[in-house]
Amino acid sequence: MTAIYVDADACPVKAEAERVATRHGVRLFVVSNGGLRPSQNPLVETVIVPDGPDVADMWIAERCGKGDVVITGDIPLAAKCIEAGAQVLKHNGEFLTQANIGNVLATRDLMADLRAADPFRQGGGKGFTKADRSRFLDALERALRKASSSA
């Protein structure tokens, strides 16, 4: 049975994921280490994991598999989920796949090294836009159709 897993810490599309999951009648797991208001939706399970590095990521990676969709901006988590057979979406609607995860991991590592080498190269990045939200909704619809046909 298809499920959606949301790496919910700092996720800007939790409400959108819930709407799409409800429309499709799919279970949605919203995983974080706290600070979230639980949904009253019976399809949504708020999972609060203990504090600690990558505890929410490990919870998701241990449970997702073929036919599931994972929403995360965490690239190492995405790699684990892809390996488990899940479809992975970033919050802006970008699909992470077996074909592109290697390059995305390498870019992430390079940027971390550049930030560590230059203390003035911190933060930045683009803000989350309405276009990103729209791309995400479209991508989640496509991912769910594909996941339900492969489950």
C-alpha positions as semicolon CSV with decimal commas, in nm:
position;residue;x (nm);y (nm);z (nm)
1;M;0,000;0,000;0,000
2;T;0,140;0,338;-0,100
3;A;0,232;0,585;0,176
4;I;0,380;0,934;0,180
5;Y;0,659;1,014;0,427
6;V;0,735;1,379;0,501
7;D;1,064;1,482;0,660
8;A;0,871;1,755;0,838
9;D;1,138;1,966;1,007
10;A;1,147;2,291;0,807
11;C;0,918;2,146;0,538
12;P;0,716;2,422;0,368
13;V;0,469;2,186;0,195
14;K;0,315;1,980;0,476
15;A;-0,036;2,119;0,418
16;E;-0,013;2,056;0,043
17;A;0,106;1,699;0,100
18;E;-0,189;1,640;0,335
19;R;-0,438;1,770;0,078
20;V;-0,300;1,547;-0,196
21;A;-0,281;1,242;0,036
22;T;-0,643;1,297;0,139
23;R;-0,759;1,329;-0,222
24;H;-0,587;0,998;-0,305
25;G;-0,681;0,821;0,019
26;V;-0,314;0,757;0,102
27;R;-0,153;0,739;0,448
28;L;0,073;1,034;0,527
29;F;0,346;1,013;0,791
30;V;0,468;1,354;0,911
31;V;0,795;1,284;1,090
32;S;0,981;1,532;1,312
33;N;1,139;1,568;1,652
34;G;0,855;1,786;1,779
35;G;0,701;2,126;1,750
36;L;0,427;2,028;1,506
37;R;0,054;2,054;1,560
38;P;-0,098;1,710;1,491
39;S;-0,355;1,690;1,214
40;Q;-0,707;1,573;1,288
41;N;-0,712;1,395;0,952
42;P;-0,737;1,016;1,008
43;L;-0,502;0,953;0,715
44;V;-0,226;1,162;0,873
45;E;-0,001;1,022;1,142
46;T;0,226;1,269;1,319
47;V;0,539;1,083;1,428
48;I;0,750;1,250;1,695
49;V;1,094;1,093;1,722
50;P;1,347;1,151;2,002
51;D;1,592;1,439;1,969
52;G;1,918;1,350;1,808
53;P;2,101;1,379;1,480
54;D;1,917;1,217;1,189
55;V;1,664;1,029;1,408
56;A;1,370;1,137;1,189
57;D;1,572;1,047;0,879
58;M;1,645;0,699;1,014
59;W;1,276;0,646;1,099
60;I;1,175;0,728;0,742
61;A;1,459;0,533;0,577
62;E;1,376;0,219;0,778
63;R;1,010;0,220;0,670
64;C;0,986;0,350;0,315
65;G;1,008;0,124;0,014
66;K;0,882;0,048;-0,334
67;G;0,551;0,223;-0,400
68;D;0,610;0,496;-0,139
69;V;0,681;0,866;-0,185
70;V;0,925;1,054;0,040
71;I;0,930;1,434;0,064
72;T;1,261;1,569;0,190
73;G;1,529;1,825;0,127
74;D;1,785;1,606;0,305
75;I;2,007;1,461;0,033
76;P;2,162;1,170;0,231
77;L;1,810;1,065;0,338
78;A;1,695;1,091;-0,022
79;A;1,978;0,858;-0,131
80;K;1,874;0,596;0,126
81;C;1,509;0,617;0,025
82;I;1,591;0,587;-0,346
83;E;1,799;0,280;-0,265
84;A;1,495;0,135;-0,082
85;G;1,286;0,183;-0,397
86;A;1,084;0,490;-0,294
87;Q;1,022;0,792;-0,511
88;V;1,175;1,106;-0,362
89;L;1,065;1,467;-0,407
90;K;1,223;1,785;-0,284
91;H;0,994;2,061;-0,155
92;N;1,024;2,250;-0,483
93;G;0,895;1,955;-0,686
94;E;1,234;1,833;-0,806
95;F;1,250;1,454;-0,835
96;L;1,558;1,286;-0,693
97;T;1,626;0,960;-0,874
98;Q;1,887;0,690;-0,914
99;A;2,006;0,882;-1,221
100;N;2,070;1,217;-1,047
101;I;2,129;1,144;-0,677
102;G;2,504;1,091;-0,723
103;N;2,550;1,436;-0,875
104;V;2,325;1,595;-0,613
105;L;2,525;1,432;-0,330
106;A;2,854;1,545;-0,485
107;T;2,727;1,903;-0,524
108;R;2,603;1,904;-0,164
109;D;2,943;1,788;-0,039
110;L;3,128;2,042;-0,255
111;M;2,910;2,328;-0,129
112;A;2,964;2,215;0,233
113;D;3,341;2,221;0,173
114;L;3,322;2,568;0,014
115;R;3,119;2,704;0,307
116;A;3,366;2,553;0,555
117;A;3,660;2,709;0,370
118;D;3,502;3,055;0,341
119;P;3,318;3,184;0,648
120;F;3,165;3,463;0,437
121;R;2,986;3,210;0,212
122;Q;2,708;3,129;0,458
123;G;2,332;3,110;0,415
124;G;2,185;3,255;0,104
125;G;1,991;3,050;-0,144
126;K;1,659;3,130;-0,302
127;G;1,338;3,174;-0,111
128;F;1,048;2,933;-0,151
129;T;0,806;3,070;-0,412
130;K;0,449;3,011;-0,530
131;A;0,598;2,855;-0,843
132;D;0,793;2,608;-0,625
133;R;0,470;2,519;-0,441
134;S;0,287;2,468;-0,771
135;R;0,571;2,251;-0,910
136;F;0,563;2,047;-0,589
137;L;0,188;1,982;-0,614
138;D;0,219;1,871;-0,976
139;A;0,518;1,648;-0,899
140;L;0,345;1,488;-0,598
141;E;0,040;1,405;-0,811
142;R;0,265;1,240;-1,072
143;A;0,465;1,057;-0,805
144;L;0,152;0,915;-0,642
145;R;0,013;0,792;-0,974
146;K;0,343;0,624;-1,051
147;A;0,380;0,483;-0,698
148;S;0,032;0,333;-0,691
149;S;0,093;0,161;-1,022
150;S;0,423;0,012;-0,900
151;A;0,309;-0,090;-0,549
